[in-house]
């Protein structure tokens, strides 16, 4: 059995959503009900839906957080039922769309089986789009028309976006390995193996960050790790969570969020752990504070923003980690990771609502509804537009204006 197969455990928000789907009583399942939305809510910012579209069936029931990628005015999106598409980011119109519904990516084999179960990515750089799959493939695609470039096989699921850096593509698998591939040919350059991964973990892997010849990522053991990009050699690691507790659940310590970099400082956080600021070149911790989350953080010039494991939205002083504000009006609505759009923080929830909070004090300022399906992926901000996607592949583009 592949090690990745041992780690398909959905906990916290995802477990709650699955339980609620088949049950009409929150008390019966011992699940906290989501905080009701205020019916007399009066927005203080105007939110305009620029366009909406959809790509396949989205993430479906896979538990992955499929997030679009943007480059040169184009939005790239994929789905676990084998769809990949390029959309005009300004209008939402489809530029090209491909459907991989056969066992062989090029159309050969048993046509009753879908092979390209896209789940990791996409990532885009120049004319190259790269995406990983639930069945252990890495596919490179031409960004201009969606035609195939190369493919490679790995040992487990790929459920987070690969990274394209120079002449390398780096992909991460659920069994704890990272692979470096030649971006032109797909030839494997190096493999980093963490040797052991926890038998029990949250369903997810955070996005990797490539900068200054170094690859940074958080792992399922609550560590922030730095590798050399050219050969995969480990440079340093820093503990985000101790993994202590009486039960396996209490010892969960996944660092499943993206790694942020501002200047030479890295920011990251872990479930049942801490939010930490680290000096990038040395791995030396600058400050740390308790904060349990299983999503990514975001930041602006002054503050870090995060959603904790009860779906309370927090803001912290970026320079020392001190509390700035907390909003619990969306508690237990199992929010996505936050994204900063100008003077607002954007999050999606389990009922398809998109919420806009003021960065200064956390006050709810706007609300839109994309659909009736959960929004698990972090919204994507490009310029003055935020792109939001639900688990069924529906994408909405929103812009703010004066109220």
Short mmCIF file of C-alpha atoms in Angstrom, two decimals:
data_model
loop_
_atom_site.label_atom_id
_atom_site.label_comp_id
_atom_site.label_asym_id
_atom_site.label_seq_id
_atom_site.Cartn_x
_atom_site.Cartn_y
_atom_site.Cartn_z
CA UNK A 1 0.00 0.00 0.00
CA UNK A 2 1.29 3.45 -0.82
CA UNK A 3 2.03 5.58 2.18
CA UNK A 4 -0.22 8.30 0.79
CA UNK A 5 -3.21 5.95 1.01
CA UNK A 6 -2.81 5.82 4.79
CA UNK A 7 -3.28 9.56 5.11
CA UNK A 8 -6.70 10.07 3.55
CA UNK A 9 -8.28 11.38 6.74
CA UNK A 10 -10.64 14.33 6.74
CA UNK A 11 -10.87 16.10 10.07
CA UNK A 12 -12.12 19.29 11.63
CA UNK A 13 -13.94 21.34 8.96
CA UNK A 14 -14.03 18.63 6.33
CA UNK A 15 -15.30 15.99 8.75
CA UNK A 16 -17.94 18.41 9.94
CA UNK A 17 -19.15 19.08 6.42
CA UNK A 18 -19.41 15.39 5.61
CA UNK A 19 -21.33 14.74 8.82
CA UNK A 20 -23.72 17.61 8.18
CA UNK A 21 -24.43 16.47 4.64
CA UNK A 22 -26.21 13.35 5.90
CA UNK A 23 -27.78 14.73 9.05
CA UNK A 24 -30.41 17.30 9.93
CA UNK A 25 -29.36 17.74 13.56
CA UNK A 26 -26.08 19.34 14.58
CA UNK A 27 -26.53 18.17 18.19
CA UNK A 28 -27.01 14.58 17.09
CA UNK A 29 -23.58 14.56 15.47
CA UNK A 30 -21.96 16.64 18.24
CA UNK A 31 -21.01 19.26 15.65
CA UNK A 32 -21.13 22.95 16.40
CA UNK A 33 -23.74 24.63 14.16
CA UNK A 34 -22.50 27.45 11.94
CA UNK A 35 -23.17 30.94 13.25
CA UNK A 36 -26.29 32.28 11.48
CA UNK A 37 -25.74 35.22 9.17
CA UNK A 38 -27.30 38.46 10.36
CA UNK A 39 -30.51 39.08 8.40
CA UNK A 40 -30.33 42.84 9.00
CA UNK A 41 -26.77 43.10 7.67
CA UNK A 42 -26.13 46.41 5.93
CA UNK A 43 -23.05 46.45 3.66
CA UNK A 44 -20.62 49.33 3.84
CA UNK A 45 -18.85 48.48 0.60
CA UNK A 46 -20.29 47.83 -2.84
CA UNK A 47 -19.41 44.41 -4.24
CA UNK A 48 -19.93 43.84 -7.97
CA UNK A 49 -19.87 40.41 -9.59
CA UNK A 50 -17.85 40.92 -12.76
CA UNK A 51 -18.54 37.45 -14.16
CA UNK A 52 -19.11 33.82 -13.24
CA UNK A 53 -18.27 30.60 -15.02
CA UNK A 54 -17.50 26.97 -14.21
CA UNK A 55 -14.88 24.34 -15.01
CA UNK A 56 -15.97 20.71 -14.78
CA UNK A 57 -17.18 19.42 -11.43
CA UNK A 58 -14.47 21.20 -9.45
CA UNK A 59 -12.92 19.41 -6.48
CA UNK A 60 -16.11 17.43 -5.85
CA UNK A 61 -15.79 15.12 -2.84
CA UNK A 62 -12.00 14.76 -3.12
CA UNK A 63 -11.29 17.13 -0.22
CA UNK A 64 -8.68 19.09 -2.18
CA UNK A 65 -8.65 22.86 -2.43
CA UNK A 66 -8.55 23.59 -6.15
CA UNK A 67 -7.52 27.19 -6.75
CA UNK A 68 -7.12 28.84 -10.15
CA UNK A 69 -3.78 30.23 -11.33
CA UNK A 70 -3.28 33.55 -13.14
CA UNK A 71 -0.74 34.69 -15.74
CA UNK A 72 -0.78 37.35 -18.47
CA UNK A 73 -4.49 38.10 -18.27
CA UNK A 74 -5.53 34.44 -18.28
CA UNK A 75 -7.04 32.34 -15.50
CA UNK A 76 -6.27 28.60 -15.56
CA UNK A 77 -8.51 26.14 -13.71
CA UNK A 78 -8.89 22.37 -13.44
CA UNK A 79 -11.29 19.80 -11.99
CA UNK A 80 -11.03 16.28 -10.61
CA UNK A 81 -13.26 14.97 -13.41
CA UNK A 82 -10.60 15.69 -16.01
CA UNK A 83 -11.29 19.25 -17.18
CA UNK A 84 -8.65 21.92 -17.69
CA UNK A 85 -9.48 25.34 -19.08
CA UNK A 86 -8.06 28.78 -19.76
CA UNK A 87 -10.42 31.71 -19.17
CA UNK A 88 -10.06 35.37 -20.02
CA UNK A 89 -9.57 36.87 -16.56
CA UNK A 90 -11.41 40.09 -17.44
CA UNK A 91 -14.54 38.56 -18.97
CA UNK A 92 -14.61 34.91 -17.93
CA UNK A 93 -14.87 33.77 -21.55
CA UNK A 94 -13.28 30.42 -22.33
CA UNK A 95 -10.09 30.68 -24.39
CA UNK A 96 -9.61 26.91 -24.58
CA UNK A 97 -10.84 23.87 -22.73
CA UNK A 98 -9.66 20.26 -22.69
CA UNK A 99 -11.30 17.14 -21.30
CA UNK A 100 -9.21 14.07 -20.46
CA UNK A 101 -11.76 11.30 -20.15
CA UNK A 102 -9.66 8.30 -21.17
CA UNK A 103 -7.12 6.11 -19.48
CA UNK A 104 -4.31 7.40 -21.67
CA UNK A 105 -3.82 11.15 -21.67
CA UNK A 106 -3.41 11.08 -25.45
CA UNK A 107 -6.65 9.20 -25.94
CA UNK A 108 -5.66 5.56 -25.84
CA UNK A 109 -6.85 2.81 -23.55
CA UNK A 110 -10.07 2.06 -21.71
CA UNK A 111 -12.41 4.97 -22.41
CA UNK A 112 -14.60 4.13 -19.43
CA UNK A 113 -11.98 5.35 -17.01
CA UNK A 114 -10.89 8.93 -16.45
CA UNK A 115 -7.13 9.23 -16.02
CA UNK A 116 -6.49 12.95 -15.53
CA UNK A 117 -8.06 13.37 -12.09
CA UNK A 118 -6.63 16.86 -11.71
CA UNK A 119 -6.13 17.77 -8.06
CA UNK A 120 -2.78 19.51 -7.62
CA UNK A 121 -2.61 22.90 -9.21
CA UNK A 122 -2.57 24.29 -11.72
CA UNK A 123 0.73 26.18 -11.72
CA UNK A 124 1.65 28.46 -14.61
CA UNK A 125 4.80 30.22 -15.75
CA UNK A 126 5.35 31.59 -19.25
CA UNK A 127 3.91 29.13 -21.74
CA UNK A 128 3.89 26.19 -19.30
CA UNK A 129 1.00 24.93 -17.18
CA UNK A 130 1.65 22.06 -14.77
CA UNK A 131 -0.91 20.05 -12.81
CA UNK A 132 -0.86 16.92 -10.64
CA UNK A 133 -3.50 14.21 -10.28
CA UNK A 134 -5.11 11.96 -7.70
CA UNK A 135 -3.66 8.92 -9.45
CA UNK A 136 -0.03 10.03 -9.27
CA UNK A 137 0.72 11.84 -12.52
CA UNK A 138 2.32 15.19 -13.28
CA UNK A 139 1.18 16.70 -16.58
CA UNK A 140 2.78 19.64 -18.38
CA UNK A 141 0.50 21.51 -20.78
CA UNK A 142 1.00 24.26 -23.32
CA UNK A 143 -0.53 27.41 -21.84
CA UNK A 144 -1.52 28.75 -25.26
CA UNK A 145 -3.79 25.91 -26.38
CA UNK A 146 -3.83 23.16 -23.73
CA UNK A 147 -1.86 20.68 -25.83
CA UNK A 148 0.27 18.12 -23.93
CA UNK A 149 4.00 18.75 -23.39
CA UNK A 150 5.15 15.91 -21.11
CA UNK A 151 4.04 13.68 -18.28
CA UNK A 152 5.72 11.97 -15.34
CA UNK A 153 4.61 9.38 -12.80
CA UNK A 154 5.03 9.69 -9.01
CA UNK A 155 4.22 7.37 -6.12
CA UNK A 156 1.15 9.03 -4.60
CA UNK A 157 -1.55 11.67 -4.95
CA UNK A 158 -0.62 15.24 -5.86
CA UNK A 159 -3.13 17.50 -4.12
CA UNK A 160 -1.27 20.80 -3.93
CA UNK A 161 -0.05 23.01 -6.75
CA UNK A 162 3.40 22.27 -8.19
CA UNK A 163 5.95 25.09 -8.32
CA UNK A 164 7.65 26.22 -11.52
CA UNK A 165 11.01 27.91 -10.89
CA UNK A 166 13.42 28.51 -13.74
CA UNK A 167 14.17 25.18 -15.40
CA UNK A 168 12.59 23.15 -12.59
CA UNK A 169 9.11 21.93 -11.76
CA UNK A 170 8.71 20.82 -8.15
CA UNK A 171 5.78 18.61 -7.16
CA UNK A 172 4.79 17.26 -3.77
CA UNK A 173 2.99 13.99 -3.05
CA UNK A 174 0.83 12.80 -0.18
CA UNK A 175 3.39 10.20 0.88
CA UNK A 176 5.84 12.89 2.03
CA UNK A 177 8.08 13.13 -1.05
CA UNK A 178 9.04 16.14 -3.16
CA UNK A 179 10.22 15.76 -6.76
CA UNK A 180 12.23 18.08 -8.95
CA UNK A 181 11.62 17.72 -12.72
CA UNK A 182 13.22 19.35 -15.74
CA UNK A 183 10.60 21.87 -16.88
CA UNK A 184 11.33 21.27 -20.56
CA UNK A 185 11.33 17.47 -20.65
CA UNK A 186 9.81 16.20 -17.40
CA UNK A 187 12.99 14.25 -16.58
CA UNK A 188 13.36 13.67 -12.85
CA UNK A 189 16.27 15.65 -11.37
CA UNK A 190 15.97 14.88 -7.65
CA UNK A 191 13.73 13.44 -4.93
CA UNK A 192 13.46 14.56 -1.32
CA UNK A 193 11.98 11.91 0.98
CA UNK A 194 10.92 12.82 4.51
CA UNK A 195 11.46 9.15 5.49
CA UNK A 196 8.38 9.02 7.68
CA UNK A 197 5.05 10.81 7.76
CA UNK A 198 2.37 10.69 10.46
CA UNK A 199 -0.10 7.82 10.06
CA UNK A 200 -2.91 10.27 10.81
CA UNK A 201 -3.05 13.71 9.26
CA UNK A 202 -5.38 16.30 7.85
CA UNK A 203 -6.39 16.01 4.21
CA UNK A 204 -4.21 18.54 2.46
CA UNK A 205 -0.77 19.89 1.63
CA UNK A 206 0.13 23.55 1.72
CA UNK A 207 1.52 25.40 -1.27
CA UNK A 208 5.30 25.44 -1.63
CA UNK A 209 7.31 28.63 -2.07
CA UNK A 210 10.41 28.97 -4.27
CA UNK A 211 12.62 32.01 -3.68
CA UNK A 212 16.32 32.84 -3.93
CA UNK A 213 17.31 29.31 -4.89
CA UNK A 214 15.46 27.78 -1.93
CA UNK A 215 12.20 25.83 -1.69
CA UNK A 216 10.13 26.30 1.48
CA UNK A 217 7.20 24.13 2.58
CA UNK A 218 5.30 23.03 5.68
CA UNK A 219 4.93 19.31 6.37
CA UNK A 220 2.47 17.01 8.14
CA UNK A 221 4.71 16.84 11.23
CA UNK A 222 4.36 20.57 11.88
CA UNK A 223 7.76 21.60 10.47
CA UNK A 224 8.74 24.45 8.19
CA UNK A 225 11.43 23.04 5.89
CA UNK A 226 13.92 24.69 3.52
CA UNK A 227 15.51 22.76 0.62
CA UNK A 228 18.05 23.71 -2.01
CA UNK A 229 16.19 24.08 -5.28
CA UNK A 230 18.96 22.67 -7.46
CA UNK A 231 19.34 19.31 -5.71
CA UNK A 232 16.66 18.95 -3.00
CA UNK A 233 19.16 18.97 -0.12
CA UNK A 234 17.68 20.07 3.21
CA UNK A 235 19.09 23.33 4.53
CA UNK A 236 17.13 23.73 7.76
CA UNK A 237 13.81 23.06 9.44
CA UNK A 238 11.85 24.93 12.11
CA UNK A 239 9.16 23.51 14.40
CA UNK A 240 5.68 25.06 14.13
CA UNK A 241 3.82 22.51 16.27
CA UNK A 242 5.04 19.98 18.84
CA UNK A 243 2.61 17.17 18.02
CA UNK A 244 1.94 16.53 21.71
CA UNK A 245 -1.29 15.18 23.21
CA UNK A 246 -2.94 12.13 24.69
CA UNK A 247 -4.71 11.01 21.53
CA UNK A 248 -3.83 10.81 17.84
CA UNK A 249 -6.31 13.61 17.17
CA UNK A 250 -4.68 15.87 19.74
CA UNK A 251 -1.26 15.14 18.25
CA UNK A 252 -2.23 16.31 14.76
CA UNK A 253 0.17 19.09 13.81
CA UNK A 254 -0.11 19.61 10.05
CA UNK A 255 1.31 22.75 8.49
CA UNK A 256 -1.13 22.81 5.56
CA UNK A 257 -1.01 26.50 4.68
CA UNK A 258 1.04 28.38 2.10
CA UNK A 259 4.39 29.86 3.12
CA UNK A 260 4.44 33.66 2.93
CA UNK A 261 7.54 35.74 2.27
CA UNK A 262 7.96 39.48 2.79
CA UNK A 263 11.46 40.85 2.51
CA UNK A 264 13.59 38.12 4.06
CA UNK A 265 10.96 37.02 6.60
CA UNK A 266 8.86 33.88 6.23
CA UNK A 267 5.45 33.47 7.88
CA UNK A 268 3.70 30.16 8.49
CA UNK A 269 1.37 28.40 10.93
CA UNK A 270 0.21 24.89 11.85
CA UNK A 271 -2.76 23.04 13.28
CA UNK A 272 -2.50 22.65 17.08
CA UNK A 273 0.59 24.83 16.85
CA UNK A 274 1.96 28.30 16.39
CA UNK A 275 2.11 31.15 13.94
CA UNK A 276 5.80 31.82 13.38
CA UNK A 277 7.95 34.46 11.71
CA UNK A 278 11.30 33.05 10.56
CA UNK A 279 14.40 34.58 9.03
CA UNK A 280 14.50 32.99 5.59
CA UNK A 281 18.25 32.65 4.99
CA UNK A 282 19.07 31.15 8.40
CA UNK A 283 15.83 29.56 9.61
CA UNK A 284 16.14 31.49 12.87
CA UNK A 285 12.76 32.19 14.55
CA UNK A 286 11.96 35.87 14.98
CA UNK A 287 8.73 35.48 16.93
CA UNK A 288 6.02 32.90 17.58
CA UNK A 289 2.55 32.89 19.08
CA UNK A 290 -0.10 30.17 19.57
CA UNK A 291 -2.50 29.93 16.63
CA UNK A 292 -4.14 26.75 15.38
CA UNK A 293 -5.17 26.72 11.73
CA UNK A 294 -5.40 24.31 8.81
CA UNK A 295 -5.54 27.01 6.12
CA UNK A 296 -3.15 29.59 4.68
CA UNK A 297 -2.43 33.06 6.02
CA UNK A 298 -2.32 36.31 4.09
CA UNK A 299 -0.74 39.69 4.81
CA UNK A 300 -0.54 43.33 3.91
CA UNK A 301 2.05 45.93 4.87
CA UNK A 302 1.09 45.96 8.54
CA UNK A 303 -0.76 42.82 9.49
CA UNK A 304 -1.09 39.05 9.14
CA UNK A 305 -4.57 37.60 8.68
CA UNK A 306 -5.64 34.07 9.53
CA UNK A 307 -8.67 31.85 10.14
CA UNK A 308 -8.35 29.60 13.18
CA UNK A 309 -9.69 26.07 13.64
CA UNK A 310 -13.07 27.44 14.79
CA UNK A 311 -13.37 29.75 11.76
CA UNK A 312 -12.74 32.94 13.67
CA UNK A 313 -10.94 35.55 11.57
CA UNK A 314 -7.91 37.15 13.25
CA UNK A 315 -5.48 39.95 12.48
CA UNK A 316 -2.01 40.14 14.04
CA UNK A 317 0.78 42.68 14.11
CA UNK A 318 3.21 41.47 11.46
CA UNK A 319 6.26 42.62 13.41
CA UNK A 320 5.62 40.81 16.68
CA UNK A 321 2.45 38.73 16.43
CA UNK A 322 0.37 40.82 18.84
CA UNK A 323 -3.43 40.65 18.47
CA UNK A 324 -5.00 43.45 16.46
CA UNK A 325 -8.59 42.19 16.20
CA UNK A 326 -10.77 39.08 16.08
CA UNK A 327 -14.10 38.57 14.32
CA UNK A 328 -16.23 35.63 15.52
CA UNK A 329 -19.39 36.47 13.57
CA UNK A 330 -18.55 33.68 11.09
CA UNK A 331 -17.57 31.08 13.69
CA UNK A 332 -18.08 27.45 12.64
CA UNK A 333 -18.92 28.48 9.08
CA UNK A 334 -15.75 26.60 8.07
CA UNK A 335 -14.15 29.42 6.19
CA UNK A 336 -11.57 29.30 3.45
CA UNK A 337 -8.18 30.85 3.96
CA UNK A 338 -8.31 34.66 3.87
CA UNK A 339 -7.15 36.79 0.93
CA UNK A 340 -6.39 40.52 1.13
CA UNK A 341 -8.13 42.73 -1.45
CA UNK A 342 -7.12 46.34 -0.83
CA UNK A 343 -8.59 47.39 2.51
CA UNK A 344 -10.61 44.18 2.89
CA UNK A 345 -10.10 40.53 3.81
CA UNK A 346 -12.07 38.04 1.69
CA UNK A 347 -13.18 34.58 2.88
CA UNK A 348 -15.64 32.00 1.55
CA UNK A 349 -17.81 29.72 3.70
CA UNK A 350 -19.54 26.34 3.73
CA UNK A 351 -22.77 27.69 2.19
CA UNK A 352 -21.16 29.45 -0.76
CA UNK A 353 -21.15 32.95 0.73
CA UNK A 354 -18.24 35.32 0.12
CA UNK A 355 -17.54 37.70 3.02
CA UNK A 356 -15.60 40.96 2.97
CA UNK A 357 -14.11 42.22 6.26
CA UNK A 358 -12.34 45.51 6.87
CA UNK A 359 -8.61 45.05 7.40
CA UNK A 360 -8.53 47.84 9.99
CA UNK A 361 -10.99 46.45 12.54
CA UNK A 362 -12.42 43.21 11.15
CA UNK A 363 -15.93 44.58 10.72
CA UNK A 364 -18.08 42.78 8.14
CA UNK A 365 -18.41 45.13 5.18
CA UNK A 366 -19.88 43.10 2.34
CA UNK A 367 -21.45 39.77 1.43
CA UNK A 368 -22.18 37.98 -1.84
CA UNK A 369 -23.26 34.43 -2.62
CA UNK A 370 -21.41 32.50 -5.28
CA UNK A 371 -23.51 29.33 -4.96
CA UNK A 372 -24.91 26.99 -2.34
CA UNK A 373 -21.76 24.85 -2.28
CA UNK A 374 -18.78 25.11 0.10
CA UNK A 375 -15.86 27.36 -0.77
CA UNK A 376 -12.68 25.69 0.51
CA UNK A 377 -9.93 27.16 -1.67
CA UNK A 378 -8.32 30.46 -0.75
CA UNK A 379 -9.67 33.29 -2.95
CA UNK A 380 -7.21 34.56 -5.56
CA UNK A 381 -6.60 38.32 -5.72
CA UNK A 382 -5.26 39.84 -8.93
CA UNK A 383 -5.22 43.62 -9.05
CA UNK A 384 -8.65 44.90 -8.02
CA UNK A 385 -10.48 41.60 -8.68
CA UNK A 386 -10.86 38.59 -6.41
CA UNK A 387 -11.61 35.17 -7.91
CA UNK A 388 -13.52 32.66 -5.78
CA UNK A 389 -14.21 28.99 -6.61
CA UNK A 390 -16.53 26.49 -4.91
CA UNK A 391 -16.15 22.70 -4.66
CA UNK A 392 -18.31 22.16 -7.76
CA UNK A 393 -16.06 24.23 -10.02
CA UNK A 394 -18.08 27.44 -10.14
CA UNK A 395 -15.85 30.52 -10.36
CA UNK A 396 -16.93 34.05 -9.49
CA UNK A 397 -14.99 37.26 -10.11
CA UNK A 398 -15.75 40.23 -7.82
CA UNK A 399 -14.69 43.86 -7.71
CA UNK A 400 -15.19 46.42 -4.95
CA UNK A 401 -16.40 50.01 -5.26
CA UNK A 402 -17.53 52.84 -3.02
CA UNK A 403 -20.89 52.21 -1.37
#
